[in-house]
mmCIF file of C-alpha atoms in Angstrom:
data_model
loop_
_atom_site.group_PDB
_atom_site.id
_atom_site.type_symbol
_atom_site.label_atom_id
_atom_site.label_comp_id
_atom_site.label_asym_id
_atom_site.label_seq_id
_atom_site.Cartn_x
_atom_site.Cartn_y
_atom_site.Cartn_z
ATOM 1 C CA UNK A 248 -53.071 -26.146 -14.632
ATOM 2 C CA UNK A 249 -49.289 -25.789 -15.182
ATOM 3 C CA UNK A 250 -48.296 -22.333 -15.925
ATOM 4 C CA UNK A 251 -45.289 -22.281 -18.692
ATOM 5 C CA UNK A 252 -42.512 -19.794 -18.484
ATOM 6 C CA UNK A 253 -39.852 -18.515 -20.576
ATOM 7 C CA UNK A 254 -36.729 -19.221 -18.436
ATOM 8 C CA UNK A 255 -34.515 -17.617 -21.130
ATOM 9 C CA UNK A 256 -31.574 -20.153 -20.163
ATOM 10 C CA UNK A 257 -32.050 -19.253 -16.394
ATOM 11 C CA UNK A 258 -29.968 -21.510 -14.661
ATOM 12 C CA UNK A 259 -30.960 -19.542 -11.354
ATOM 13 C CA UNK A 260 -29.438 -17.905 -8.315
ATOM 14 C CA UNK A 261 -25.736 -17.205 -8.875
ATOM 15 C CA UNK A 262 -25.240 -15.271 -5.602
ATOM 16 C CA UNK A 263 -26.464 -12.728 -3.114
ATOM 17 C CA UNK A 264 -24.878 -8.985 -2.701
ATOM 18 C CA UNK A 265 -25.072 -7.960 0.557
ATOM 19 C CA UNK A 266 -24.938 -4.810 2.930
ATOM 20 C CA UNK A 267 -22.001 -4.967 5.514
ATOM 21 C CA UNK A 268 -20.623 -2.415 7.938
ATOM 22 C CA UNK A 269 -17.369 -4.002 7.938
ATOM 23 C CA UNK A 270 -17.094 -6.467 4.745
ATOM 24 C CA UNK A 271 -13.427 -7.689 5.875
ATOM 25 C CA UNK A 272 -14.840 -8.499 9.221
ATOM 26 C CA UNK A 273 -17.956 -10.696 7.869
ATOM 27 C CA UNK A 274 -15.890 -11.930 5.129
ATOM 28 C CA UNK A 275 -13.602 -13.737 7.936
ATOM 29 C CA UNK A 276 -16.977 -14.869 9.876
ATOM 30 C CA UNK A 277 -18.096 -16.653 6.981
ATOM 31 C CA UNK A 278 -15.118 -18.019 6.372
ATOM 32 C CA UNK A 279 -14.364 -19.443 9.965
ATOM 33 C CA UNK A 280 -18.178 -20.659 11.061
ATOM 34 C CA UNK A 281 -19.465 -21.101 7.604
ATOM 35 C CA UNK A 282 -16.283 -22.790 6.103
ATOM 36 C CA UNK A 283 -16.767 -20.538 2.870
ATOM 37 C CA UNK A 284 -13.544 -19.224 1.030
ATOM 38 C CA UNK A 285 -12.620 -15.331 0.746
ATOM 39 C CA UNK A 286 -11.564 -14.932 -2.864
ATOM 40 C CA UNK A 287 -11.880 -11.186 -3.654
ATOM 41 C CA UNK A 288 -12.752 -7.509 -2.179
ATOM 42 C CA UNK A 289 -11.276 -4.170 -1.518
ATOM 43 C CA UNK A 290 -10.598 -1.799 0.823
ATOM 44 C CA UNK A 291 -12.291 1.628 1.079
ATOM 45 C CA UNK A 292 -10.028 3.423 -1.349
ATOM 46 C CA UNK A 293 -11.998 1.404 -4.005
ATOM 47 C CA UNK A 294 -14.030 3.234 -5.801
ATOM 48 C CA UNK A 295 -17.491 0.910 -4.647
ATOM 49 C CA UNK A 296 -15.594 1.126 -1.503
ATOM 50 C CA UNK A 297 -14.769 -1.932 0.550
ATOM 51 C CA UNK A 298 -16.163 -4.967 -0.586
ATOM 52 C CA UNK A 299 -15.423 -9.140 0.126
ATOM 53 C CA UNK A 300 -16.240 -11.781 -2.422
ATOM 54 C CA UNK A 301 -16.805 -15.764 -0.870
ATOM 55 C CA UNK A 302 -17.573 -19.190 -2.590
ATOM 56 C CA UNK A 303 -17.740 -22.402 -1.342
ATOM 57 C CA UNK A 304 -16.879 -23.762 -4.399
ATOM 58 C CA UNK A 305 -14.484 -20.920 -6.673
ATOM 59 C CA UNK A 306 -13.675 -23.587 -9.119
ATOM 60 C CA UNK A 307 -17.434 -23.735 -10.204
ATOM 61 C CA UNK A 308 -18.992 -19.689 -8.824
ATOM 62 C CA UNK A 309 -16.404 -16.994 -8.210
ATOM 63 C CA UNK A 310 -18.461 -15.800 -5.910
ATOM 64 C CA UNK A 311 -21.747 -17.008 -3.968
ATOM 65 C CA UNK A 312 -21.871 -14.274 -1.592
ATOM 66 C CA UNK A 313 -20.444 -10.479 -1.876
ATOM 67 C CA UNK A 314 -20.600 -7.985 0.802
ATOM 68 C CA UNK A 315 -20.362 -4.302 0.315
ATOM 69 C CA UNK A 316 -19.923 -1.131 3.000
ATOM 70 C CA UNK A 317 -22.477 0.606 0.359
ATOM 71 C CA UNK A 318 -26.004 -0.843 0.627
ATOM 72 C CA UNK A 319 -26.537 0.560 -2.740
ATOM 73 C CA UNK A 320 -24.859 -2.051 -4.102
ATOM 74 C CA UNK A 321 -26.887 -4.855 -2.008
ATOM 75 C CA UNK A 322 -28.139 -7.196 -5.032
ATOM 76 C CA UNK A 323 -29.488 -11.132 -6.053
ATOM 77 C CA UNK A 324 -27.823 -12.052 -8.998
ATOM 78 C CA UNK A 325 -29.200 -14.757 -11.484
ATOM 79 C CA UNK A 326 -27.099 -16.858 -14.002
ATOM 80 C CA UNK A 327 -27.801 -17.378 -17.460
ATOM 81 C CA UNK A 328 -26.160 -19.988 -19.946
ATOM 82 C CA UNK A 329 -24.855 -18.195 -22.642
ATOM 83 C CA UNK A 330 -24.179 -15.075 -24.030
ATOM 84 C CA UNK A 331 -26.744 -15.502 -26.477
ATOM 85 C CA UNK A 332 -29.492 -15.950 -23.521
ATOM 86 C CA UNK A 333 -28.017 -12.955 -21.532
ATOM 87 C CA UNK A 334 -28.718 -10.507 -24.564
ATOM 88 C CA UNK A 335 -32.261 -11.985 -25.001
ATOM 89 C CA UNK A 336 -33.222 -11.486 -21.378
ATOM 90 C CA UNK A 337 -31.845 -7.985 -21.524
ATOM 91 C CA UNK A 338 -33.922 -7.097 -24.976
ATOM 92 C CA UNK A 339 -37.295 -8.799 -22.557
ATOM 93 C CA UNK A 340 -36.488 -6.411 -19.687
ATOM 94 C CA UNK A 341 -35.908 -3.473 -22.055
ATOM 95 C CA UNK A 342 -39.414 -4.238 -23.826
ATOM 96 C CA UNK A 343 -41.066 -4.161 -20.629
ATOM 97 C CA UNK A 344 -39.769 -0.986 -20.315
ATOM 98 C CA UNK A 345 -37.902 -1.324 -16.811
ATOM 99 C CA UNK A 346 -34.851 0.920 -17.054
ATOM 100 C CA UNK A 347 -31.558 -0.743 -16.811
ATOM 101 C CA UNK A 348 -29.275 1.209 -14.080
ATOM 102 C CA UNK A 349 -26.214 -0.875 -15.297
ATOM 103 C CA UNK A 350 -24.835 -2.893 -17.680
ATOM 104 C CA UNK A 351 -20.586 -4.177 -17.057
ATOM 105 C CA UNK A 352 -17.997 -6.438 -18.291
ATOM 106 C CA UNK A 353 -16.850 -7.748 -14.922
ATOM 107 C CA UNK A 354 -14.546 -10.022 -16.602
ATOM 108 C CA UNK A 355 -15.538 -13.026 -15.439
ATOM 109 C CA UNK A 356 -18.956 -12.163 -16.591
ATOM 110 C CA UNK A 357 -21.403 -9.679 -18.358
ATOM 111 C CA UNK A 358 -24.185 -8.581 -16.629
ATOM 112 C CA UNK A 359 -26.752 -5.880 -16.382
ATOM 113 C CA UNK A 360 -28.594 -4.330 -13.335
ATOM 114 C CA UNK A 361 -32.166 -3.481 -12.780
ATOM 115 C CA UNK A 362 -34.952 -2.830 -9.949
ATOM 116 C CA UNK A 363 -37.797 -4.948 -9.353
ATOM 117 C CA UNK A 364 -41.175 -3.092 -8.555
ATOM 118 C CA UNK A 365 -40.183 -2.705 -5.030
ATOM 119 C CA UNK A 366 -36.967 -1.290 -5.228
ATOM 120 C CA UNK A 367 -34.534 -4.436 -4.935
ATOM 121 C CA UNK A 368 -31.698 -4.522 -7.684
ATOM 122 C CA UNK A 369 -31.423 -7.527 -9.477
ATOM 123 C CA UNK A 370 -28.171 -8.514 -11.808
ATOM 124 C CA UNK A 371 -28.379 -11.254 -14.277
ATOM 125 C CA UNK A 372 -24.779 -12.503 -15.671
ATOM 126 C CA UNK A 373 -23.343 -15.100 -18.097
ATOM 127 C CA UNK A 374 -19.760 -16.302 -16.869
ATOM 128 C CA UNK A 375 -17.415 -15.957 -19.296
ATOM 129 C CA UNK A 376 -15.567 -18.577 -18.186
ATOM 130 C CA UNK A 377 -12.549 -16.215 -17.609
ATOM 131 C CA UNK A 378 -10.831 -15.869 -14.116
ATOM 132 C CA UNK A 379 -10.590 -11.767 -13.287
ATOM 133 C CA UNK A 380 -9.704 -10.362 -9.938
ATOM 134 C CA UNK A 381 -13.108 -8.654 -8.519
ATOM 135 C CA UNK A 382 -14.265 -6.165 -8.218
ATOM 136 C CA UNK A 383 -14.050 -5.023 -11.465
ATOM 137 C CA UNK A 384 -17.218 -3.151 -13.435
ATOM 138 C CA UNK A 385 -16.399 -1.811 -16.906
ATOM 139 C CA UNK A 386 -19.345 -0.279 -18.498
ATOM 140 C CA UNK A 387 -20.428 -2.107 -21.562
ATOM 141 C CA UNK A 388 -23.549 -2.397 -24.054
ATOM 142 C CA UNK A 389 -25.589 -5.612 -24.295
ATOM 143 C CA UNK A 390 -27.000 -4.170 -27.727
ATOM 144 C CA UNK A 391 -23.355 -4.775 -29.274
ATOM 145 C CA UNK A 392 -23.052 -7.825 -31.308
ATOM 146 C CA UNK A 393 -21.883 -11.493 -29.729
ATOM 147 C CA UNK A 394 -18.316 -10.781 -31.605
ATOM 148 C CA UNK A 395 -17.975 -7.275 -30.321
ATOM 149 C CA UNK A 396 -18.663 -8.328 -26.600
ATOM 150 C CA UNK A 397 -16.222 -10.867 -26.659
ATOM 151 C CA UNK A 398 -14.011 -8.610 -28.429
ATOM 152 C CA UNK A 399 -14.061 -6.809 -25.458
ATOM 153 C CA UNK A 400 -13.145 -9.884 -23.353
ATOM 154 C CA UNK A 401 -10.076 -9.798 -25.513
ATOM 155 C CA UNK A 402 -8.827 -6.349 -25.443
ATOM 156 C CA UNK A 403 -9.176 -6.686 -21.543
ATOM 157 C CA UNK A 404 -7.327 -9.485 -21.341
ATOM 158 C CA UNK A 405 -4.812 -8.833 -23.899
ATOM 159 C CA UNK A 406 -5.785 -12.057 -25.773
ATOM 160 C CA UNK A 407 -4.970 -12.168 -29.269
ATOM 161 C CA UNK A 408 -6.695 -15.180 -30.333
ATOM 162 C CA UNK A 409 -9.598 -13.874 -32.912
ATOM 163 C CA UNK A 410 -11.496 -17.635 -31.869
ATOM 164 C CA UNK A 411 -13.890 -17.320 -29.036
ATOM 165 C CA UNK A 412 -12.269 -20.357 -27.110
ATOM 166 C CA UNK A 413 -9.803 -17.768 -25.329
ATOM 167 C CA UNK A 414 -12.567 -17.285 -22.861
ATOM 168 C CA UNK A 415 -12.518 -20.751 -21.345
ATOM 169 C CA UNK A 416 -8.552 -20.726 -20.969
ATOM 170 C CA UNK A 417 -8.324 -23.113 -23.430
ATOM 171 C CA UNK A 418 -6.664 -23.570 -26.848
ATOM 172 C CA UNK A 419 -7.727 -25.059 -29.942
ATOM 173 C CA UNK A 420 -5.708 -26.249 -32.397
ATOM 174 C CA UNK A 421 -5.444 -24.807 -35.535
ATOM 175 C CA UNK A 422 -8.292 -25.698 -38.030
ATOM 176 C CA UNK A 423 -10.172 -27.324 -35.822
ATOM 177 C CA UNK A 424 -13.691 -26.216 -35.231
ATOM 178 C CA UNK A 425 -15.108 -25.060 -32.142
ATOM 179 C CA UNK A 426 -17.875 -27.085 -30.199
ATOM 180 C CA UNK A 427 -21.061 -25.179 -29.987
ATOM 181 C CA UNK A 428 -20.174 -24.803 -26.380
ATOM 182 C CA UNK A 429 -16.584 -23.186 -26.232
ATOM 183 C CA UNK A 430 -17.822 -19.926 -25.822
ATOM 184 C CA UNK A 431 -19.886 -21.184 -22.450
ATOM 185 C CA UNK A 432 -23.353 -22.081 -24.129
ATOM 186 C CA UNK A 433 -25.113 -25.076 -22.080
ATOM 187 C CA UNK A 434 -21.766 -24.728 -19.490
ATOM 188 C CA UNK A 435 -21.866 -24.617 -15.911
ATOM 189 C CA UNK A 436 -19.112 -22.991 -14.365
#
């Protein structure tokens, strides 16, 4: 008997936060023996403290694997396709009543943070789409409208474009409609 789920637009595992004593120094081993790419991090001064982002592919995942000095922030991040599908699966977790420790505009994505029943956090993101130098974590609330969210997006950014289209990088011209997709619905980045 096949068991059916409600995937909520999961498109799956986005990438893996990890605990290192030295991120810098990992960073560069996953660089050289795991031919990965070191797009991101800080130093200690940072308020998370030091951190290293790496992808294998940063034209498609900013990041597949981040490292942090605090292994509070240790994590397993799961992608969602839209905006739309990021709210609902934050309304399901809020229903079940599991609190929600965080919820950020990282710029390149929203997301919200919770713990499983045995402690491990768990993010779940949509990717905006938008290219924004991590980390970054402004506080933000997925109970705010689509509009308002990406509002957000814009005041960051300093976009004054009142279409949603800003957020893939791209321009449409005037009076022309949007496909459903511009705003990253059904898009793989």
């Amino acid at each position: 008997m096949e068991t059916k789920h409600d995937s909520l637009e999961m498109i799956g595992l986005g990438h893996v936060g990890m605990y290192a004593k030295n991120p810098a120094s990992l960073a560069e081993f996953y660089r050289d023996v795991m031919g990965m790419q070191i797009v991101g991090g800080s130093d200690a001064s940072h308020p998370i403290g030091a951190t290293a982002f790496l992808s294998s592919r940063p034209l498609e995942e900013h990041h597949e694997i981040a490292l942090f000095s605090n292994a509070k922030n240790a994590h397993r991040a799961f992608k969602v396709g839209s905006l739309a599908a990021l709210k609902r699966f934050h309304q399901k977790i809020v229903r079940r009543g599991i609190p929600i420790k965080f919820q950020f505009n990282h710029g390149n994505a929203f997301a919200f943070y919770f713990d499983d029943p045995e402690g491990n956090m768990i993010e779940v993101y949509w990717r905006t789409g938008l290219e924004y130098p991590q980390p970054f974590a402004q506080a933000t609330d997925l109970t705010k409208t689509e509009e308002e969210l990406l509002e957000e997006l814009k005041v960051l950014t300093g976009q004054k474009d009142s279409t949603c289209d800003f957020v893939r990088g791209v321009r449409t011209p005037p009076n022309q409609a949007l496909p459903p997709t511009a705003c990253g619905a059904n898009r793989r980045f």
